[in-house]
Short mmCIF file of C-alpha atoms and ligand atoms in Angstrom, two decimals:
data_model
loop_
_atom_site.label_atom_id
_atom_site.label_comp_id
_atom_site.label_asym_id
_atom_site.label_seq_id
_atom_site.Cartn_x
_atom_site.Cartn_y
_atom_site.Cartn_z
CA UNK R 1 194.89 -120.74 150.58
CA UNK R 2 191.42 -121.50 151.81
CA UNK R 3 188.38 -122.29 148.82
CA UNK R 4 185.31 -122.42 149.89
CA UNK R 5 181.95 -123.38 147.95
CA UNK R 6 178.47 -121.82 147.59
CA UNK R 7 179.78 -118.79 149.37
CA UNK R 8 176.76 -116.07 149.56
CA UNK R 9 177.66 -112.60 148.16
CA UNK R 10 175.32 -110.89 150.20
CA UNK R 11 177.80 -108.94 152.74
CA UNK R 12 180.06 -108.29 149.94
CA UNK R 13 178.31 -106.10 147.85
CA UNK R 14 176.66 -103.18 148.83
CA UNK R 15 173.24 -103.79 146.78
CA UNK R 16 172.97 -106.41 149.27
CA UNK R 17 172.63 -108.54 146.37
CA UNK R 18 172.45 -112.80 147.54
CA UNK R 19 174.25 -114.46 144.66
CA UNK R 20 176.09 -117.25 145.02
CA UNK R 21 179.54 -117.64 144.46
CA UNK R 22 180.25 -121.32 143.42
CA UNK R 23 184.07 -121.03 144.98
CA UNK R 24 185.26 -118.33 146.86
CA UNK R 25 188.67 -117.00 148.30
CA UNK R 26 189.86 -114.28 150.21
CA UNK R 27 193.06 -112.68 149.17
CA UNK R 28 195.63 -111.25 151.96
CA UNK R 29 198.95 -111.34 150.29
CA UNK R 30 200.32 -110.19 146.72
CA UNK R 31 201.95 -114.07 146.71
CA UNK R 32 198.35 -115.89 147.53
CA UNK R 33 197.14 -113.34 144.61
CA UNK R 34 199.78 -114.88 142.32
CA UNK R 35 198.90 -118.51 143.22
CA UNK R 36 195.31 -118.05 143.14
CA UNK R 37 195.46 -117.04 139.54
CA UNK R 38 197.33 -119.48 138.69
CA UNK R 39 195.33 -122.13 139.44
CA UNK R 40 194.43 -124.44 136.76
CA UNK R 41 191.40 -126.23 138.49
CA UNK R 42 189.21 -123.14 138.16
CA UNK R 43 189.09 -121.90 134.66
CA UNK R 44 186.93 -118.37 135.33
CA UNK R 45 188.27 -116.03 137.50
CA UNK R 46 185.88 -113.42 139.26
CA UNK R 47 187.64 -110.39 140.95
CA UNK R 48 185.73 -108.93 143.76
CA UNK R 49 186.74 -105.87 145.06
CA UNK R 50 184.80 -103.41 148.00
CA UNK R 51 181.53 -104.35 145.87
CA UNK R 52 180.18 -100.67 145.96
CA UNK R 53 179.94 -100.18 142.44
CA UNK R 54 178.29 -103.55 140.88
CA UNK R 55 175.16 -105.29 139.79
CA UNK R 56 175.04 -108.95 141.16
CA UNK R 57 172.16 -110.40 138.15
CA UNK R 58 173.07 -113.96 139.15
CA UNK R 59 175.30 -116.15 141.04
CA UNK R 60 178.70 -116.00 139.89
CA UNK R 61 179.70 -119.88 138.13
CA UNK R 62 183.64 -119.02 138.92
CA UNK R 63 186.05 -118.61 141.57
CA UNK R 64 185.72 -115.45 143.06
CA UNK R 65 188.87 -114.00 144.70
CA UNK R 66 187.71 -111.14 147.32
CA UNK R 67 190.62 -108.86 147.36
CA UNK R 68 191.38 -108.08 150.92
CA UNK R 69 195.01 -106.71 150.82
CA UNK R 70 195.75 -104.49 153.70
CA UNK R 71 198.19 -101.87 154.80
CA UNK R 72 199.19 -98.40 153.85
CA UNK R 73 202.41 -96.17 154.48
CA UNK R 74 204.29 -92.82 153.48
CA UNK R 75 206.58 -93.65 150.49
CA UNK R 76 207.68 -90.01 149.91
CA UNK R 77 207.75 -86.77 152.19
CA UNK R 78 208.92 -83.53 152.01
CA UNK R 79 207.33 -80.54 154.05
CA UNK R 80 204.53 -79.23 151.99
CA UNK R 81 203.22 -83.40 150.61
CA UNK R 82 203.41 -86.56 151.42
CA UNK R 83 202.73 -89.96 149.05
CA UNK R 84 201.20 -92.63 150.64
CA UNK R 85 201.01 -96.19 149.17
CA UNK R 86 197.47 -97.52 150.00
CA UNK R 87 197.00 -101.29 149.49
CA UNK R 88 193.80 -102.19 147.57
CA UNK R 89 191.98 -103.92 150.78
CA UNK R 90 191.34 -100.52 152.45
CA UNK R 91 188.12 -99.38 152.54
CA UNK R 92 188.26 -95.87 150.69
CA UNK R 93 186.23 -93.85 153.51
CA UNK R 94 188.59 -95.08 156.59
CA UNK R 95 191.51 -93.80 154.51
CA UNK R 96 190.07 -90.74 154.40
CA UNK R 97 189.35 -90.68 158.07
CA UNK R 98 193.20 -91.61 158.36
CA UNK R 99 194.35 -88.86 156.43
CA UNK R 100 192.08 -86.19 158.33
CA UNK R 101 193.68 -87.82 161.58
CA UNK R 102 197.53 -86.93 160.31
CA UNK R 103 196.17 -83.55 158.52
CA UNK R 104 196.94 -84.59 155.24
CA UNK R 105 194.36 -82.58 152.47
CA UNK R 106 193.01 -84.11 148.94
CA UNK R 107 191.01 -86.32 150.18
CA UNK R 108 188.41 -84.47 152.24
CA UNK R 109 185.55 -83.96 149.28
CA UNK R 110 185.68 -87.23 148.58
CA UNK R 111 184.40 -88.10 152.32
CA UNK R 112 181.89 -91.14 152.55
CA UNK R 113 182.48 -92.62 148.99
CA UNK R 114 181.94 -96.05 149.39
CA UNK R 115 183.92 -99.14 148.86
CA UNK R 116 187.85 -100.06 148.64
CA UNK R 117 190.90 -98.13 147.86
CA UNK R 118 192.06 -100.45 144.81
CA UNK R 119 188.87 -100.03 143.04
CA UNK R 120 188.95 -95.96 143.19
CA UNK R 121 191.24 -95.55 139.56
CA UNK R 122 188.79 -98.08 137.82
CA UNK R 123 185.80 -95.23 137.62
CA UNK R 124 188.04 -92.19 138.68
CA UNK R 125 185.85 -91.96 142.18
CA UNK R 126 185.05 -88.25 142.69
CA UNK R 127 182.94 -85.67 144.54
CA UNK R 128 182.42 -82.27 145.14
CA UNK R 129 184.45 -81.26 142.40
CA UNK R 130 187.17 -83.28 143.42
CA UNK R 131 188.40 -86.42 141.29
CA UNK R 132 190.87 -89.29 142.39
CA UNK R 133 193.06 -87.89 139.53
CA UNK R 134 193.96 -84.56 141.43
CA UNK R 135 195.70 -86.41 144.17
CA UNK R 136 196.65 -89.63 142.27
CA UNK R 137 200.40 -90.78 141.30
CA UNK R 138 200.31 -93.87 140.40
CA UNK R 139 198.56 -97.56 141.02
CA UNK R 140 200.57 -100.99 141.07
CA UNK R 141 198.38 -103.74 139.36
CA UNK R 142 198.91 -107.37 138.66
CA UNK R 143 198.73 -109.15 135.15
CA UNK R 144 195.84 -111.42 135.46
CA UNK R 145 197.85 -113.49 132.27
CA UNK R 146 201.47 -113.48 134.04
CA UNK R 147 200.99 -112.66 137.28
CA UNK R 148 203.49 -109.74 136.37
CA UNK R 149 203.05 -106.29 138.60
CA UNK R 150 203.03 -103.25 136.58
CA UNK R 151 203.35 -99.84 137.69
CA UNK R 152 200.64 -97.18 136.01
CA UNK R 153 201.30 -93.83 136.08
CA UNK R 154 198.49 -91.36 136.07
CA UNK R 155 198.91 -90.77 132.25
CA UNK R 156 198.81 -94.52 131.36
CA UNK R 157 195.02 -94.43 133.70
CA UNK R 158 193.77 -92.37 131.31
CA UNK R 159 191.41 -90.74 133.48
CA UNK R 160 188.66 -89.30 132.18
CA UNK R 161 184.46 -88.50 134.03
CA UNK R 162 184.15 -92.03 136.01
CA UNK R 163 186.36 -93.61 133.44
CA UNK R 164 189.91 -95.04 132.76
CA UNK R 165 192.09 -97.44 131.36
CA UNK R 166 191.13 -100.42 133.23
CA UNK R 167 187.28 -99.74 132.31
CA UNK R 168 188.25 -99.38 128.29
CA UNK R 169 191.64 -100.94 127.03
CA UNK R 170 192.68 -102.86 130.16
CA UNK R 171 189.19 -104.35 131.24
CA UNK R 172 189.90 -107.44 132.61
CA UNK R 173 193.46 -107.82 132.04
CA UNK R 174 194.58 -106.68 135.37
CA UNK R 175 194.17 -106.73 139.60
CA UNK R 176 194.73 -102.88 140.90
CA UNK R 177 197.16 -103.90 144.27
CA UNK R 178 197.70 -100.50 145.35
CA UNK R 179 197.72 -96.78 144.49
CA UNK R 180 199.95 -94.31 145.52
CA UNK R 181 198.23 -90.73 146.54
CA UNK R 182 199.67 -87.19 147.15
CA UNK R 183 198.71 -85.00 149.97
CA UNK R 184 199.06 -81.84 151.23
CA UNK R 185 201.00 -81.37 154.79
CA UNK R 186 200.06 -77.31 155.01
CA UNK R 187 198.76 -74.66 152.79
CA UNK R 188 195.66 -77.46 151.85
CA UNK R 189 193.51 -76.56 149.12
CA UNK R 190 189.85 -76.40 149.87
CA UNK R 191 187.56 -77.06 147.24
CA UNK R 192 184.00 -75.56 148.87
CA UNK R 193 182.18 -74.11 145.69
CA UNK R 194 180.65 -77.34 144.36
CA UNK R 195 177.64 -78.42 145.51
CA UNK R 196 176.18 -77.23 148.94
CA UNK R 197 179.85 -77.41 150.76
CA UNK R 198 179.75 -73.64 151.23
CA UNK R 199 175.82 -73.69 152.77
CA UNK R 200 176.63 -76.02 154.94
CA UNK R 201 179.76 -74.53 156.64
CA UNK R 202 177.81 -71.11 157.05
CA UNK R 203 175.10 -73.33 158.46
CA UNK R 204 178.24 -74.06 161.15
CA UNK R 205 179.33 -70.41 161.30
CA UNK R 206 182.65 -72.06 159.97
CA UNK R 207 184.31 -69.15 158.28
CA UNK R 208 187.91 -70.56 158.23
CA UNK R 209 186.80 -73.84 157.60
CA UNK R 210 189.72 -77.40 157.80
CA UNK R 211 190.14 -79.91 155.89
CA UNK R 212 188.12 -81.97 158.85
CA UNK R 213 185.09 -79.03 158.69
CA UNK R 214 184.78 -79.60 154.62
CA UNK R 215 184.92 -83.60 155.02
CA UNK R 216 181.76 -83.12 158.08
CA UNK R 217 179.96 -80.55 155.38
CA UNK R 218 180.37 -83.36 153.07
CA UNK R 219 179.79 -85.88 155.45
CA UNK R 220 176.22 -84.29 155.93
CA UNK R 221 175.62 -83.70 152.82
CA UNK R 222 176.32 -87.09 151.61
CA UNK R 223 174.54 -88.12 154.61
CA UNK R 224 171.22 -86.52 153.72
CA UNK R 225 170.74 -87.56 150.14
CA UNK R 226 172.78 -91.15 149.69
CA UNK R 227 171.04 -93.82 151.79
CA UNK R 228 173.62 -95.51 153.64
CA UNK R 229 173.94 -99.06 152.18
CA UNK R 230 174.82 -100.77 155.61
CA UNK R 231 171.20 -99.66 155.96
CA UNK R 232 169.41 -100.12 152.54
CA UNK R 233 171.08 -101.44 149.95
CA UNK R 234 172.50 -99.68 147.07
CA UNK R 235 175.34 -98.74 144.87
CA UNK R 236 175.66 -94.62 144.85
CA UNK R 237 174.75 -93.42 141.50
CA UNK R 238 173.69 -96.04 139.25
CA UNK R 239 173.73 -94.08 136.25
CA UNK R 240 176.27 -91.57 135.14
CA UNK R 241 175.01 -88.08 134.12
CA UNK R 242 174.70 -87.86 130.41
CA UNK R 243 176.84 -85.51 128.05
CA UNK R 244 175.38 -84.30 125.60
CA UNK R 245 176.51 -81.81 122.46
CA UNK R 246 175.72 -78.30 122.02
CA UNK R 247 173.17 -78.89 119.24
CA UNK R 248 171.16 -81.30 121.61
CA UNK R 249 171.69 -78.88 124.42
CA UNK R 250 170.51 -75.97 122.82
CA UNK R 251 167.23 -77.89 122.13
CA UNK R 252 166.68 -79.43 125.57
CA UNK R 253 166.94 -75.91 127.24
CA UNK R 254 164.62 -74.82 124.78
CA UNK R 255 162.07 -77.14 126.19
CA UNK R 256 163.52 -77.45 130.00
CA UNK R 257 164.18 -73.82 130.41
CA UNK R 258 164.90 -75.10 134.27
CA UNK R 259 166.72 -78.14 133.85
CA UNK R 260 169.92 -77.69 135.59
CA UNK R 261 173.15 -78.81 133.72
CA UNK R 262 176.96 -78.04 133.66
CA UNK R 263 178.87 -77.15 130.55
CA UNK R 264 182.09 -79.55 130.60
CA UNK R 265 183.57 -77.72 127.47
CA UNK R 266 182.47 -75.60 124.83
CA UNK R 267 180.85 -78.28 122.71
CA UNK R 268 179.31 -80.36 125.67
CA UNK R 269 176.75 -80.09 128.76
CA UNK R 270 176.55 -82.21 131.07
CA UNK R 271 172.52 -83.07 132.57
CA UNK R 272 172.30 -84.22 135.98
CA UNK R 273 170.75 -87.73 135.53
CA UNK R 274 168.73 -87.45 138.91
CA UNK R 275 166.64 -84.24 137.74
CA UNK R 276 165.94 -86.29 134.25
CA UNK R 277 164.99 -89.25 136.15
CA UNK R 278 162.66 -87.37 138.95
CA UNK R 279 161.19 -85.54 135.71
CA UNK R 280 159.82 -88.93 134.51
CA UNK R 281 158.00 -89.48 138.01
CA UNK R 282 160.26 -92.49 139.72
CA UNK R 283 161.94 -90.33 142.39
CA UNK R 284 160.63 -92.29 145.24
CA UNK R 285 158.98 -94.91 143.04
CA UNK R 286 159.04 -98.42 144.78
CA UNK R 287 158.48 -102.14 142.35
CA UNK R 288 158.55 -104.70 145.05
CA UNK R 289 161.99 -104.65 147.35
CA UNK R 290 163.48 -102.39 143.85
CA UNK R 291 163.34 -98.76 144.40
CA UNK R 292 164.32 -95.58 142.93
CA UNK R 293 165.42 -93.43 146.36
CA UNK R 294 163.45 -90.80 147.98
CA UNK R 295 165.60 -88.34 148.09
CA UNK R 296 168.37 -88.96 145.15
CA UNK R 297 166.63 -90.31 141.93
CA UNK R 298 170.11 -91.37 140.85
CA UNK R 299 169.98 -94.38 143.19
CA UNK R 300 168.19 -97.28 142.90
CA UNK R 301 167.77 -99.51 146.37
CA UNK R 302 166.74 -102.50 147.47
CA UNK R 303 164.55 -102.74 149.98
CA UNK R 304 165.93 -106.31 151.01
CA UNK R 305 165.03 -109.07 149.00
CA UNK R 306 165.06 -107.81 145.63
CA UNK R 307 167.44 -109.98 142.77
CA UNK R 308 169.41 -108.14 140.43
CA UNK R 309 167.47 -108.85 138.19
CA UNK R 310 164.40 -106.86 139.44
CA UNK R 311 166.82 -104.08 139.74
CA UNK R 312 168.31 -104.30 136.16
CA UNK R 313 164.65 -104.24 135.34
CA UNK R 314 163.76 -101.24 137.12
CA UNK R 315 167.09 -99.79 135.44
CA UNK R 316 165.70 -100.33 131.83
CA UNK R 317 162.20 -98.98 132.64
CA UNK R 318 163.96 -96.00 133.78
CA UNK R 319 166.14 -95.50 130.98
CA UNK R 320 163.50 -96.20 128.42
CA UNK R 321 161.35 -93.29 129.85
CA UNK R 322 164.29 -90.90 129.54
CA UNK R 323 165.01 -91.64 126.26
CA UNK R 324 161.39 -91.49 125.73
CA UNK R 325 160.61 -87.94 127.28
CA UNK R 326 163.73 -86.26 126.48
CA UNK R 327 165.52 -87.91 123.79
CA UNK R 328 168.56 -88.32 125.88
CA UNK R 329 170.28 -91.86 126.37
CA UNK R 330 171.45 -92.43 129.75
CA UNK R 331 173.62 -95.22 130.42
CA UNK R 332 175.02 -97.16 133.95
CA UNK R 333 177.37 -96.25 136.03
CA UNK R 334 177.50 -99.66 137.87
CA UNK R 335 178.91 -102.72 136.69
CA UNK R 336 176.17 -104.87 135.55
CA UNK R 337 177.70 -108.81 136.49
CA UNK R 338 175.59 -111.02 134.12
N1 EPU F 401 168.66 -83.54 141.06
C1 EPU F 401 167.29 -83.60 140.93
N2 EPU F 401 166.64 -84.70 141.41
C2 EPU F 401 167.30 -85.72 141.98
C3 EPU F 401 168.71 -85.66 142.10
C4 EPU F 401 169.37 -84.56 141.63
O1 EPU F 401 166.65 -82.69 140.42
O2 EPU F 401 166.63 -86.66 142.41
C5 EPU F 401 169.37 -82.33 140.62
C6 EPU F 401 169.87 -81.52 141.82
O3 EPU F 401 168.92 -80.64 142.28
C7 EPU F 401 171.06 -80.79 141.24
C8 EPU F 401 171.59 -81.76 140.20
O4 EPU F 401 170.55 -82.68 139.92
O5 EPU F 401 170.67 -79.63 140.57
C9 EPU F 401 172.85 -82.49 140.63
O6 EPU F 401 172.61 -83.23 141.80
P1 EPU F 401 173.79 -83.57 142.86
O7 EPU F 401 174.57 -82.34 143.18
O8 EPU F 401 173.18 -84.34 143.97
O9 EPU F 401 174.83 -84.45 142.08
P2 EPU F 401 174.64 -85.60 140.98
O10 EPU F 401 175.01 -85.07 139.65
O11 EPU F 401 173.31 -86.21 141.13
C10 EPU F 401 177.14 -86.43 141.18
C11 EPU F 401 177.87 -87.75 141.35
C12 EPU F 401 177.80 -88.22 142.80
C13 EPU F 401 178.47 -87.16 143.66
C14 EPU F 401 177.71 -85.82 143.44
C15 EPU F 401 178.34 -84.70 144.20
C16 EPU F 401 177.65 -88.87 139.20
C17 EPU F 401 177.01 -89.97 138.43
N3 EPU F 401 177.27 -88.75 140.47
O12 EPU F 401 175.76 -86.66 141.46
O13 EPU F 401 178.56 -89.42 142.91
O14 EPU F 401 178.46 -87.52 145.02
O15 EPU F 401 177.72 -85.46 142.04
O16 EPU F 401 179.58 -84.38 143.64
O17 EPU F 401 178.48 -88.15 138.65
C18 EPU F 401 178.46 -91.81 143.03
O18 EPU F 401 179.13 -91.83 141.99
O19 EPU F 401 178.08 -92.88 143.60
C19 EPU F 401 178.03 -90.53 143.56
C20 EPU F 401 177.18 -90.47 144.59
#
């Protein structure tokens, strides 16, 4: 097991965040896992997994263990599914490429989501109308206390809109190792209503679109809205889109007769945050290296040398203004690390 010190974060989130992390070591086996966490020497543990989906506000005073486990296979088959056991190392988007490849379906909506394959039960990644929950089975996840694995089955995730156990209850208390995913081998189920999907395919002249044609729609899609954060630095959505109740609806349409929204049950609506955020004039909107992105006002950027701080500050200004203008609190959907 290899520790090194003052290791720059930089390449390992996508914010393209440079904090410092005082040790640092990379994780390749379940057993190095174990021994890692069990080392006395180092009293905070930091658990780093793709970095998509986090908030770097200063260097990191612990020993950061970059979870790079590796490997996937077919646990179960039968004609019509397959379950595949994905360890948590795998960066989500090449699975899905891998699954298109062997013409297994579930996965194709969620095309281009970054970051790894452990990390997708902790916010219930989704897309398009398609959540991890529809094709999950199960995760394996070690006991950060005991070093015990522990099998979760969907139930115990508790999924819920970019939420779940191990962001409520379990925060903290345990490493996701691997999840277990089932896929369709034939009759696949396309999801194309949500969203654009449909447009884009008739853009094609795709009438009997594949699994592969609704991952490219998405692919574009994605592609023409979500900066790419190899390229600018970001973290998808950084806020989730509010709920809020029908009594607080019924007054916000009132007054935003053209806000779009989605009605998630018969009590709740659900705003888009982007639309609320471009309402109070940021879409676009650049404070230094910080930005708010051109085309998606639900992503903030960095333009290359801003701190987390700067962007946590941009964050607040931005939820201030909502609150301000339409009474509605919106909150992150990133991890702020402070
Ligand atoms: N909108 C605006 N201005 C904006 C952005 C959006 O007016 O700057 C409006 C759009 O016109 C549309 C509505 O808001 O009417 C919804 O926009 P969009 O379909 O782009 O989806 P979203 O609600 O902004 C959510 C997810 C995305 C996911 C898309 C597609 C959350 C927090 N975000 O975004 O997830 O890709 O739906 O399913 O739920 C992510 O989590 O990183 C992510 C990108």
């Amino acid at each position: 097991m290899k520790i090194q010190q003052q290791v720059s974060l930089k390449k390992y989130n996508s914010f393209g965040i440079d904090a410092k992390a005082a040790f640092f070591c990379e994780i390749n086996t379940i057993d190095t896992l174990a021994k890692a966490l069990q080392l006395t020497a180092y009293t905070t543990k930091f658990i780093l997994g793709g970095g998509s989906n986090m908030l770097l506000t200063q260097d990191i005073d612990a020993l950061v263990l970059y979870i790079n486990l590796k490997g996937k296979n077919i646990i179960a088959e039968t004609d019509d599914y397959v379950v595949i056991e994905v360890m948590a190392g795998e960066n989500w988007h090449d699975l899905v490429l891998w699954t298109l490849e062997n013409d297994f379906g579930g996965l194709e909506n969620m095309s281009l989501i970054p970051g790894n394959s452990g990390t997708s039960p902790i916010q219930n990644i989704g897309a398009y109308g398609v959540e991890l929950k529809d094709v999950f089975v199960s995760c394996e996840a070690m006991k950060i206390s005991n070093q015990k694995i522990k099998t979760f089955s969907k139930t115990k995730c508790a999924f819920g809109y970019r939420e779940s156990y191990f962001k409520n209850e379990g925060k903290g208390k345990y490493i996701i190792t691997s999840v277990a995913l089932k896929l369709t081998k034939k009759n696949h189920k396309l999801n194309t209503t949500y969203g654009s999907i449909d447009t884009e395919l008739a853009k094609n002249n795709i009438t009997n679109p594949t699994i592969k044609d609704v991952s490219n729609a998405v692919i574009a899609i994605r592609s023409s809205k979500l900066p790419d954060p190899k390229v600018l630095g970001n973290s998808g959505s950084f806020f989730k889109n509010p709920i809020i109740s029908e009594k607080e609806f019924s007054v916000f349409s009132k007054n935003n007769p053209d806000a779009p929204f989605y009605q998630v049950s018969n009590k709740e609506f659900k705003i888009p945050a982007g639309w609320l955020i471009e309402q109070c004039g940021f879409k676009g909107k650049r404070f230094g290296d910080a930005g708010v992105h051109k085309n998606q006002a639900l992503v903030l950027v960095n333009y290359g040398q801003a701190s987390g701080a700067e962007i946590l500050a941009l964050a607040h200004k931005i939820m201030a203004a909502v609150n301000e203008k339409f009474n509605i609190c919106i909150l992150p959907e990133v991890n702020i690390i402070k």
